[in-house]
Amino acid sequence: MKIIIAGAGAMGSRFGIMLHKGGNDVTLVDGWPDHVNAIKENGLKANFNGEDITVNIPVMLQSEISAGEKADLIILFTKSMQLDKMLQDVKPLIAPETKILCLLNGIGHEDTIEKYIPMENIFIGNTMWTAGLVGPGQVKLFGSGSVELQNLGKNQEDSAKQLAQVLSDSGLNAKYSDNIHYSIYRKACVNGTMNCLCSILDVNMAEFGATKPAHDIVVTVVNEFAAVAKHEGVDLDVKEVVEHVESCFDPETIGKHYPSMYQDLINNHRLTEIDYINGAVARKGKKYGIPTPYCDLLTQLIHCKEDILEAK
Amino acid sequence: MKIIIAGAGAMGSRFGIMLHKGGNDVTLVDGWPDHVNAIKENGLKANFNGEDITVNIPVMLQSEISAGEKADLIILFTKSMQLDKMLQDVKPLIAPETKILCLLNGIGHEDTIEKYIPMENIFIGNTMWTAGLVGPGQVKLFGSGSVELQNLGKNQEDSAKQLAQVLSDSGLNAKYSDNIHYSIYRKACVNGTMNCLCSILDVNMAEFGATKPAHDIVVTVVNEFAAVAKHEGVDLDVKEVVEHVESCFDPETIGKHYPSMYQDLINNHRLTEIDYINGAVARKGKKYGIPTPYCDLLTQLIHCKEDILEAK
């Protein structure tokens, strides 16, 4: 199968390597020249569960795509704010029957994708796999994970199941979901609390969880996500989701980690995905007439931090 | 006049020194043993507009007050969270006709004072004087200022005017106000934006003002203060108050300063007065059925920071 990985950062590289090893015709596309050049020159290097491997996968700088063999499948793995540009850049590789699988964090990406792709070819999902970027052309891939995905177009359930099978054939442990928006909102609640609050307060998840107001803040934010999700027909179990979010506080498991937004913003002074997490809920809330003041203020505070740190 | 300064920190010391110099019988009361002992041993030392002076004013540790000459006037200058305890401790010095003047920052202190003092003896105000504590027994007093005050009890306007005269006779430039709650809310809007936001974002006022979201955040917070004030019959001019707040952003005037809460919390890991600023608006909003989500979240975030920094 001809597969384009559009956004070949840590997670895109994991999917690229595993699908390539599984016998697919994979091409990586990315916007970071150093990374693309390193892969071109030396191959994609990975520490894969402790073993150092080098994989030779074709790679293209997204700005240099002019024409090429059309893809059967494009898997989107950009940062949220780079999604629109990526879709514009990979256009030459899209045929009328090319399927698009969006595995980005955050919510509301279908609104962007719809502008470029007919609905029956769009599939969205989320993944529990992890991956780390060590440097240009180099990633670290540990542990196991899974993927859930669903068709957005009507009567495309079989295509979604086939797509899950393609991923599973390469060890990606994917399955069809009949309620992917539930999973996406549930995951967004984790990102919509841990990411912004740890970044604003300059703490890891366990340290935030140890503050007295943490629980009340989490409950209020999750309720805002739930109110907006409900308007879209997704009925979050708030109590269960709050417990799921608060499992991140445990210092014995992942509590001592700093969320990705913290690493982006506080450590590396990079712009964040806040507009696609709390900011998306705030926008949707405005559209639906649902107040989302905590998401509004958390989004504003993260944008303040971006300005203060001159994030790029 | 027999005057007790209840809370002899930087500002209390200023009032104590000026009223003492003006011929009043002043006694300082404070809860910090090092400060009280330093004043007892060496007098209260002040750099008063560039001149080093030492003033011998009687001073008492508040926990050691048992009995004593009743005061004509007690001026309250504690931190907000120390007000209740101070009122309990100075009880032996209060006669039925003792007047109480509350000059604390923040809002809603009358609810605390009322528990100890009949309404007709309570006066509240606010001051534009400044003062700095250098160390135990030592303060720095520069510039000029003013005081506004008003009676809370009915038909006590003349007493309020006499009280203003007593302060003015010692150079404190006090005047009677017929709308003190307006001034208090207006000042609280400055504290309710600059204090918490600079502390949360770890910036000075100019740096906060330079962020894109700053204006919208200020407008939303001031509107919450205004909605609660309106319920109490105080009709804030939101546009004027927002402009007043945003004048703090100017790096040519005070913009490069860090507000007092920043100094307390971030520099010195001390508990803040947030419950008497944004927290008071949140409590009042709850009582009146007025949503104040920005004040709610800002209060929670400051309490998170207190927990994280183990503030005391």
Short mmCIF file of C-alpha atoms in Angstrom, two decimals, chain A residues 77-183:
data_model
loop_
_atom_site.label_atom_id
_atom_site.label_comp_id
_atom_site.label_asym_id
_atom_site.label_seq_id
_atom_site.Cartn_x
_atom_site.Cartn_y
_atom_site.Cartn_z
CA PHE A 77 0.66 13.57 12.20
CA THR A 78 1.50 17.29 12.15
CA LYS A 79 1.17 19.71 15.03
CA SER A 80 -2.37 21.10 14.95
CA MET A 81 -1.37 24.54 13.73
CA GLN A 82 0.58 23.02 10.82
CA LEU A 83 -2.30 20.87 9.57
CA ASP A 84 -3.80 23.29 7.08
CA LYS A 85 -0.45 24.05 5.44
CA MET A 86 0.41 20.35 5.24
CA LEU A 87 -2.87 19.58 3.50
CA GLN A 88 -2.14 22.30 0.96
CA ASP A 89 1.38 20.98 0.38
CA VAL A 90 0.46 17.29 -0.06
CA LYS A 91 -2.38 18.07 -2.50
CA PRO A 92 -0.36 16.77 -5.53
CA LEU A 93 -0.27 13.34 -3.88
CA ILE A 94 -4.01 13.09 -3.31
CA ALA A 95 -6.17 11.15 -5.78
CA PRO A 96 -9.99 11.12 -5.63
CA GLU A 97 -9.85 7.79 -3.79
CA THR A 98 -6.97 8.61 -1.41
CA LYS A 99 -7.94 8.00 2.19
CA ILE A 100 -6.90 10.42 4.94
CA LEU A 101 -6.39 9.27 8.52
CA CYS A 102 -6.04 12.07 11.08
CA LEU A 103 -4.33 11.03 14.32
CA LEU A 104 -3.54 14.50 15.70
CA ASN A 105 -4.22 15.39 19.31
CA GLY A 106 -6.94 17.90 19.94
CA ILE A 107 -10.42 18.42 18.60
CA GLY A 108 -12.14 19.88 15.57
CA HIS A 109 -9.50 18.96 12.96
CA GLU A 110 -12.20 17.60 10.65
CA ASP A 111 -13.26 21.21 10.02
CA THR A 112 -9.84 21.82 8.45
CA ILE A 113 -9.57 18.52 6.59
CA GLU A 114 -13.06 18.83 5.07
CA LYS A 115 -11.83 21.85 3.12
CA TYR A 116 -9.50 19.60 1.10
CA ILE A 117 -10.92 16.07 1.18
CA PRO A 118 -14.38 14.60 0.51
CA MET A 119 -15.96 13.41 3.73
CA GLU A 120 -16.19 9.75 2.65
CA ASN A 121 -12.38 9.59 2.51
CA ILE A 122 -11.76 11.07 5.97
CA PHE A 123 -11.04 8.84 8.96
CA ILE A 124 -10.15 10.10 12.40
CA GLY A 125 -8.68 8.37 15.35
CA ASN A 126 -6.42 8.60 18.31
CA THR A 127 -3.46 6.64 19.48
CA MET A 128 -1.99 5.53 22.78
CA TRP A 129 1.43 4.84 21.25
CA THR A 130 4.26 7.08 22.46
CA ALA A 131 7.42 8.28 20.73
CA GLY A 132 10.26 10.70 21.37
CA LEU A 133 12.36 12.79 19.01
CA VAL A 134 16.05 12.68 19.95
CA GLY A 135 17.28 15.03 17.19
CA PRO A 136 17.12 15.43 13.40
CA GLY A 137 16.64 11.98 11.87
CA GLN A 138 16.65 10.23 15.22
CA VAL A 139 13.82 8.88 17.38
CA LYS A 140 13.29 6.76 20.48
CA LEU A 141 10.44 4.24 20.44
CA PHE A 142 9.55 2.34 23.57
CA GLY A 143 6.62 0.35 24.88
CA SER A 144 3.37 -0.66 23.28
CA GLY A 145 0.20 1.14 22.32
CA SER A 146 -2.96 1.05 20.29
CA VAL A 147 -5.02 2.97 17.77
CA GLU A 148 -8.76 3.55 17.55
CA LEU A 149 -10.28 4.96 14.38
CA GLN A 150 -13.59 5.62 12.70
CA ASN A 151 -14.94 6.84 9.36
CA LEU A 152 -16.44 10.33 9.22
CA GLY A 153 -18.28 9.61 5.95
CA LYS A 154 -21.51 7.67 5.85
CA ASN A 155 -21.41 3.93 5.14
CA GLN A 156 -17.61 3.81 5.27
CA GLU A 157 -17.49 1.43 8.25
CA ASP A 158 -15.97 -1.36 6.14
CA SER A 159 -13.24 0.95 4.85
CA ALA A 160 -12.50 1.98 8.42
CA LYS A 161 -12.19 -1.65 9.48
CA GLN A 162 -9.89 -2.41 6.52
CA LEU A 163 -7.78 0.59 7.45
CA ALA A 164 -7.50 -0.65 11.04
CA GLN A 165 -6.43 -4.05 9.62
CA VAL A 166 -3.67 -2.42 7.54
CA LEU A 167 -2.28 -0.78 10.67
CA SER A 168 -2.64 -3.93 12.75
CA ASP A 169 -0.85 -5.98 10.08
CA SER A 170 2.18 -3.83 10.87
CA GLY A 171 1.81 -4.33 14.64
CA LEU A 172 0.08 -1.04 15.36
CA ASN A 173 -2.76 -2.72 17.25
CA ALA A 174 -5.58 -0.70 15.66
CA LYS A 175 -9.26 -1.23 15.97
CA TYR A 176 -12.45 0.24 14.62
CA SER A 177 -14.44 2.37 17.03
CA ASP A 178 -18.12 3.21 16.66
CA ASN A 179 -17.73 6.22 18.94
CA ILE A 180 -14.38 7.79 18.15
CA HIS A 181 -15.54 11.27 19.15
CA TYR A 182 -16.04 9.99 22.67
CA SER A 183 -12.42 8.78 22.82
#
